[in-house]
Amino acid sequence: MKALAFAALLGATTLGLAAPAWAEDGPGTIAVAQAAAALAPNRFVWADPQMTAIDPVTQPVTVVVSLPMQRAYVYRGDTMIAAASVSTGKDGKDTPVGVFPILQKREMHRSNLYNSAPMPFMQRLTWDGVALHAGNNPGFPDSHGCIRLPTAFAKKLFSVTSVGTNVIVTDQMVGDHLDPMLLETEASQANQAQLASLSR
């Protein structure tokens, strides 16, 4: 039964349909990771058992964006519950790596820098213009530094995060469980990069 459900989920994501929350016990983090690996541009998989539980035990949400994989992964605790294809910053407009607590959330926002471009479900990561938001998602780096998400995924993500939720942007490959060392590594790299820029 789970094999059929997984096949249906994978088919839904590759056809561009938003994957439903899992109806059984949950897909398991391995199934989410496997579905994530096969995502076409502008597609996502979402299987969060807490969104359908009557009395969930709330665990913290963490978002990890892998630049080389062009994927965003969502974890509750250390378990992957969702993933999406993304489009990060193109050459010369690189998305910075590091650990970024969400600073501000706006369901509808327009860019102050780029011709009032719409940024639905905006979640600000830096005060100088880097954010998570719904937008064009061709499957390769194409933004001015923001992390563009499929619209339905951006809406779901907006509903499970808060101001202060950690977003880790990394130049590493990401696994099916949240690596606690990733937080320390990216914070350290970001601090080193900031110190280097100050010494110029």
GROMACS .gro file of C-alpha atoms in nm:
model
  200
    1MET     CA    1   0.000   0.000   0.000
    2LYS     CA    2   0.279   0.244   0.093
    3ALA     CA    3   0.460   0.166  -0.233
    4LEU     CA    4   0.147   0.261  -0.428
    5ALA     CA    5   0.104   0.576  -0.223
    6PHE     CA    6   0.467   0.672  -0.282
    7ALA     CA    7   0.429   0.610  -0.656
    8ALA     CA    8   0.118   0.830  -0.657
    9LEU     CA    9   0.302   1.101  -0.469
   10LEU     CA   10   0.599   1.091  -0.704
   11GLY     CA   11   0.366   1.098  -1.005
   12ALA     CA   12   0.177   1.396  -0.861
   13THR     CA   13   0.494   1.593  -0.803
   14THR     CA   14   0.640   1.526  -1.147
   15LEU     CA   15   0.313   1.616  -1.317
   16GLY     CA   16   0.309   1.948  -1.137
   17LEU     CA   17   0.032   1.872  -0.893
   18ALA     CA   18   0.078   1.972  -0.533
   19ALA     CA   19   0.142   1.656  -0.334
   20PRO     CA   20  -0.119   1.601  -0.063
   21ALA     CA   21  -0.036   1.544   0.301
   22TRP     CA   22   0.017   1.172   0.351
   23ALA     CA   23  -0.304   0.989   0.436
   24GLU     CA   24  -0.143   0.690   0.610
   25ASP     CA   25   0.114   0.678   0.890
   26GLY     CA   26   0.330   0.925   0.698
   27PRO     CA   27   0.577   0.864   0.417
   28GLY     CA   28   0.886   0.850   0.631
   29THR     CA   29   1.169   1.086   0.575
   30ILE     CA   30   1.338   0.850   0.324
   31ALA     CA   31   1.035   0.863   0.093
   32VAL     CA   32   1.027   1.243   0.111
   33ALA     CA   33   1.400   1.257   0.031
   34GLN     CA   34   1.355   1.013  -0.261
   35ALA     CA   35   1.065   1.216  -0.403
   36ALA     CA   36   1.268   1.536  -0.357
   37ALA     CA   37   1.554   1.396  -0.565
   38ALA     CA   38   1.320   1.348  -0.863
   39LEU     CA   39   1.146   1.687  -0.851
   40ALA     CA   40   1.112   1.881  -1.175
   41PRO     CA   41   1.148   2.260  -1.164
   42ASN     CA   42   0.865   2.438  -0.981
   43ARG     CA   43   0.752   2.118  -0.804
   44PHE     CA   44   0.746   2.010  -0.440
   45VAL     CA   45   0.658   1.730  -0.201
   46TRP     CA   46   0.495   1.795   0.136
   47ALA     CA   47   0.417   1.522   0.388
   48ASP     CA   48   0.386   1.671   0.735
   49PRO     CA   49   0.195   1.442   0.973
   50GLN     CA   50   0.158   1.728   1.223
   51MET     CA   51  -0.056   1.926   0.980
   52THR     CA   52  -0.323   1.656   0.998
   53ALA     CA   53  -0.277   1.542   1.359
   54ILE     CA   54  -0.554   1.625   1.607
   55ASP     CA   55  -0.317   1.706   1.895
   56PRO     CA   56   0.034   1.736   1.754
   57VAL     CA   57   0.346   1.767   1.965
   58THR     CA   58   0.500   2.072   1.806
   59GLN     CA   59   0.865   2.045   1.713
   60PRO     CA   60   1.068   2.334   1.577
   61VAL     CA   61   1.076   2.386   1.202
   62THR     CA   62   1.409   2.445   1.024
   63VAL     CA   63   1.450   2.522   0.654
   64VAL     CA   64   1.768   2.421   0.471
   65VAL     CA   65   1.845   2.551   0.122
   66SER     CA   66   2.114   2.361  -0.070
   67LEU     CA   67   2.263   2.581  -0.342
   68PRO     CA   68   2.425   2.299  -0.544
   69MET     CA   69   2.108   2.088  -0.529
   70GLN     CA   70   1.873   2.384  -0.595
   71ARG     CA   71   1.642   2.244  -0.328
   72ALA     CA   72   1.476   2.370  -0.011
   73TYR     CA   73   1.419   2.112   0.263
   74VAL     CA   74   1.187   2.155   0.560
   75TYR     CA   75   1.246   1.963   0.883
   76ARG     CA   76   1.040   1.921   1.200
   77GLY     CA   77   1.296   1.841   1.462
   78ASP     CA   78   1.549   1.642   1.260
   79THR     CA   79   1.295   1.476   1.027
   80MET     CA   80   1.246   1.594   0.669
   81ILE     CA   81   0.879   1.669   0.605
   82ALA     CA   82   0.891   1.864   0.277
   83ALA     CA   83   1.113   1.962  -0.013
   84ALA     CA   84   1.090   2.185  -0.318
   85SER     CA   85   1.290   2.288  -0.620
   86VAL     CA   86   1.418   2.645  -0.586
   87SER     CA   87   1.590   2.912  -0.788
   88THR     CA   88   1.865   3.097  -0.602
   89GLY     CA   89   2.093   3.387  -0.701
   90LYS     CA   90   2.257   3.388  -1.043
   91ASP     CA   91   2.627   3.470  -1.096
   92GLY     CA   92   2.709   3.812  -0.956
   93LYS     CA   93   2.389   3.812  -0.747
   94ASP     CA   94   2.477   3.510  -0.534
   95THR     CA   95   2.253   3.399  -0.249
   96PRO     CA   96   2.465   3.424   0.068
   97VAL     CA   97   2.537   3.114   0.276
   98GLY     CA   98   2.483   3.116   0.650
   99VAL     CA   99   2.219   3.081   0.917
  100PHE     CA  100   1.939   3.335   0.886
  101PRO     CA  101   1.653   3.369   1.134
  102ILE     CA  102   1.340   3.489   0.955
  103LEU     CA  103   1.324   3.864   1.022
  104GLN     CA  104   0.987   3.953   0.873
  105LYS     CA  105   0.690   3.785   0.706
  106ARG     CA  106   0.443   3.938   0.460
  107GLU     CA  107   0.182   3.743   0.268
  108MET     CA  108   0.195   4.001  -0.012
  109HIS     CA  109   0.508   4.210  -0.061
  110ARG     CA  110   0.664   4.403  -0.346
  111SER     CA  111   1.035   4.448  -0.406
  112ASN     CA  112   1.187   4.779  -0.304
  113LEU     CA  113   1.485   4.712  -0.535
  114TYR     CA  114   1.345   4.558  -0.855
  115ASN     CA  115   1.056   4.754  -1.010
  116SER     CA  116   0.805   4.662  -0.738
  117ALA     CA  117   0.821   4.297  -0.847
  118PRO     CA  118   0.565   4.087  -0.657
  119MET     CA  119   0.708   3.864  -0.380
  120PRO     CA  120   0.413   3.657  -0.249
  121PHE     CA  121   0.458   3.481   0.087
  122MET     CA  122   0.778   3.676   0.151
  123GLN     CA  123   0.995   3.572   0.444
  124ARG     CA  124   1.285   3.813   0.487
  125LEU     CA  125   1.629   3.669   0.566
  126THR     CA  126   1.842   3.987   0.545
  127TRP     CA  127   1.763   4.357   0.564
  128ASP     CA  128   1.950   4.417   0.237
  129GLY     CA  129   1.705   4.227   0.021
  130VAL     CA  130   1.739   3.846   0.050
  131ALA     CA  131   1.416   3.657   0.116
  132LEU     CA  132   1.227   3.335   0.058
  133HIS     CA  133   0.924   3.398  -0.165
  134ALA     CA  134   0.707   3.251  -0.439
  135GLY     CA  135   0.841   3.322  -0.786
  136ASN     CA  136   0.969   3.199  -1.120
  137ASN     CA  137   1.141   2.869  -1.067
  138PRO     CA  138   1.325   2.742  -1.379
  139GLY     CA  139   1.534   2.484  -1.189
  140PHE     CA  140   1.862   2.675  -1.195
  141PRO     CA  141   2.003   2.989  -1.025
  142ASP     CA  142   1.818   3.284  -1.182
  143SER     CA  143   1.726   3.531  -0.906
  144HIS     CA  144   1.885   3.853  -0.781
  145GLY     CA  145   1.981   3.673  -0.458
  146CYS     CA  146   1.643   3.569  -0.321
  147ILE     CA  147   1.531   3.208  -0.292
  148ARG     CA  148   1.232   3.159  -0.523
  149LEU     CA  149   0.987   2.884  -0.430
  150PRO     CA  150   0.691   2.716  -0.604
  151THR     CA  151   0.381   2.918  -0.507
  152ALA     CA  152   0.186   2.642  -0.329
  153PHE     CA  153   0.500   2.539  -0.138
  154ALA     CA  154   0.571   2.901  -0.040
  155LYS     CA  155   0.217   2.929   0.099
  156LYS     CA  156   0.251   2.609   0.305
  157LEU     CA  157   0.594   2.709   0.430
  158PHE     CA  158   0.460   3.052   0.530
  159SER     CA  159   0.198   2.877   0.745
  160VAL     CA  160   0.447   2.668   0.948
  161THR     CA  161   0.725   2.920   1.013
  162SER     CA  162   0.750   3.214   1.251
  163VAL     CA  163   0.969   3.520   1.282
  164GLY     CA  164   1.288   3.371   1.425
  165THR     CA  165   1.263   3.033   1.246
  166ASN     CA  166   1.611   2.936   1.127
  167VAL     CA  167   1.684   2.914   0.754
  168ILE     CA  168   2.022   2.758   0.673
  169VAL     CA  169   2.161   2.834   0.328
  170THR     CA  170   2.448   2.601   0.243
  171ASP     CA  171   2.682   2.517  -0.041
  172GLN     CA  172   2.675   2.153   0.075
  173MET     CA  173   2.465   1.856  -0.028
  174VAL     CA  174   2.184   1.781   0.219
  175GLY     CA  175   2.069   1.447   0.362
  176ASP     CA  176   1.735   1.313   0.475
  177HIS     CA  177   1.794   1.405   0.842
  178LEU     CA  178   1.892   1.746   0.971
  179ASP     CA  179   2.263   1.740   1.052
  180PRO     CA  180   2.313   1.940   1.375
  181MET     CA  181   2.667   2.027   1.262
  182LEU     CA  182   2.525   2.209   0.957
  183LEU     CA  183   2.400   2.491   1.179
  184GLU     CA  184   2.746   2.538   1.335
  185THR     CA  185   2.934   2.501   1.003
  186GLU     CA  186   2.724   2.757   0.815
  187ALA     CA  187   2.726   3.004   1.105
  188SER     CA  188   3.105   2.976   1.118
  189GLN     CA  189   3.144   3.021   0.740
  190ALA     CA  190   2.914   3.323   0.743
  191ASN     CA  191   3.112   3.480   1.027
  192GLN     CA  192   3.442   3.422   0.844
  193ALA     CA  193   3.302   3.576   0.524
  194GLN     CA  194   3.177   3.880   0.718
  195LEU     CA  195   3.518   3.926   0.887
  196ALA     CA  196   3.693   3.895   0.550
  197SER     CA  197   3.472   4.163   0.394
  198LEU     CA  198   3.542   4.399   0.685
  199SER     CA  199   3.920   4.360   0.649
  200ARG     CA  200   3.919   4.470   0.282
   0.00000   0.00000   0.00000
